[in-house]
Amino acid sequence: GRAVDALTASITEALTTGDTVTLVGFGTFVVKDRPARTGRNPQTGLEMNLPASKSVGFKPGKGLKDVVNS
């Protein structure tokens, strides 16, 4: 459990500073900028302004894709 906690803490810290984290054979975590945009409230249908934000993206590596697809 402590190893998993240490790994997630390290990944979180790296992403917070804007770094990209690559785990060879598993995948890459990267911070993506999302521009401000106009969205729609699904309950009322009213338009609303959504502010710019950041999100975490993950791109699986070849090793992970090969295992999942087999």
mmCIF file of C-alpha atoms in Angstrom:
data_model
loop_
_atom_site.group_PDB
_atom_site.id
_atom_site.type_symbol
_atom_site.label_atom_id
_atom_site.label_comp_id
_atom_site.label_asym_id
_atom_site.label_seq_id
_atom_site.Cartn_x
_atom_site.Cartn_y
_atom_site.Cartn_z
ATOM 1 C CA GLY A 1 0.000 0.000 0.000
ATOM 2 C CA ARG A 2 2.794 2.425 0.839
ATOM 3 C CA ALA A 3 4.444 1.844 -2.543
ATOM 4 C CA VAL A 4 1.222 2.710 -4.385
ATOM 5 C CA ASP A 5 0.747 5.795 -2.194
ATOM 6 C CA ALA A 6 4.321 6.910 -2.912
ATOM 7 C CA LEU A 7 3.846 6.373 -6.661
ATOM 8 C CA THR A 8 0.606 8.357 -6.814
ATOM 9 C CA ALA A 9 2.116 11.137 -4.700
ATOM 10 C CA SER A 10 5.111 11.375 -7.054
ATOM 11 C CA ILE A 11 2.910 11.451 -10.159
ATOM 12 C CA THR A 12 0.641 14.076 -8.597
ATOM 13 C CA GLU A 13 3.592 16.266 -7.607
ATOM 14 C CA ALA A 14 5.120 16.049 -11.100
ATOM 15 C CA LEU A 15 1.818 16.903 -12.820
ATOM 16 C CA THR A 16 1.267 19.823 -10.431
ATOM 17 C CA THR A 17 4.529 21.375 -11.606
ATOM 18 C CA GLY A 18 3.571 20.857 -15.264
ATOM 19 C CA ASP A 19 5.836 17.894 -15.987
ATOM 20 C CA THR A 20 4.891 14.879 -18.095
ATOM 21 C CA VAL A 21 5.126 11.466 -16.408
ATOM 22 C CA THR A 22 6.011 8.429 -18.534
ATOM 23 C CA LEU A 23 5.854 4.894 -17.158
ATOM 24 C CA VAL A 24 7.580 2.807 -19.827
ATOM 25 C CA GLY A 25 5.320 0.010 -21.047
ATOM 26 C CA PHE A 26 2.312 1.437 -19.178
ATOM 27 C CA GLY A 27 1.610 4.931 -20.461
ATOM 28 C CA THR A 28 2.055 8.684 -20.189
ATOM 29 C CA PHE A 29 0.267 11.193 -17.972
ATOM 30 C CA VAL A 30 0.158 14.801 -19.190
ATOM 31 C CA VAL A 31 -1.579 18.022 -18.106
ATOM 32 C CA LYS A 32 -3.832 19.457 -20.822
ATOM 33 C CA ASP A 33 -5.113 23.040 -20.989
ATOM 34 C CA ARG A 34 -8.809 23.375 -21.763
ATOM 35 C CA PRO A 35 -9.855 26.761 -23.169
ATOM 36 C CA ALA A 36 -12.896 28.675 -21.933
ATOM 37 C CA ARG A 37 -16.028 27.754 -23.839
ATOM 38 C CA THR A 38 -19.787 27.973 -23.881
ATOM 39 C CA GLY A 39 -21.579 24.889 -22.591
ATOM 40 C CA ARG A 40 -25.156 23.879 -21.979
ATOM 41 C CA ASN A 41 -26.850 22.865 -18.729
ATOM 42 C CA PRO A 42 -28.246 19.380 -19.472
ATOM 43 C CA GLN A 43 -31.205 19.817 -17.110
ATOM 44 C CA THR A 44 -32.426 23.220 -18.252
ATOM 45 C CA GLY A 45 -30.847 23.567 -21.692
ATOM 46 C CA LEU A 46 -29.573 27.060 -20.826
ATOM 47 C CA GLU A 47 -26.192 28.156 -22.145
ATOM 48 C CA MET A 48 -23.483 28.828 -19.597
ATOM 49 C CA ASN A 49 -19.876 30.008 -19.739
ATOM 50 C CA LEU A 50 -17.318 27.406 -18.697
ATOM 51 C CA PRO A 51 -13.980 28.859 -17.550
ATOM 52 C CA ALA A 52 -10.585 27.704 -18.804
ATOM 53 C CA SER A 53 -9.218 24.784 -16.813
ATOM 54 C CA LYS A 54 -6.600 22.070 -16.759
ATOM 55 C CA SER A 55 -7.179 18.330 -16.868
ATOM 56 C CA VAL A 56 -5.027 15.227 -16.789
ATOM 57 C CA GLY A 57 -4.731 13.138 -19.902
ATOM 58 C CA PHE A 58 -3.473 9.573 -20.155
ATOM 59 C CA LYS A 59 -2.112 7.880 -23.250
ATOM 60 C CA PRO A 60 -1.602 4.133 -22.840
ATOM 61 C CA GLY A 61 1.757 2.718 -23.852
ATOM 62 C CA LYS A 62 2.338 -0.067 -26.354
ATOM 63 C CA GLY A 63 2.807 -2.709 -23.643
ATOM 64 C CA LEU A 64 -0.527 -1.915 -22.006
ATOM 65 C CA LYS A 65 -2.353 -1.760 -25.362
ATOM 66 C CA ASP A 66 -0.901 -5.104 -26.419
ATOM 67 C CA VAL A 67 -2.027 -6.821 -23.196
ATOM 68 C CA VAL A 68 -5.525 -5.331 -23.333
ATOM 69 C CA ASN A 69 -6.020 -6.149 -27.011
ATOM 70 C CA SER A 70 -4.900 -9.780 -26.751
#
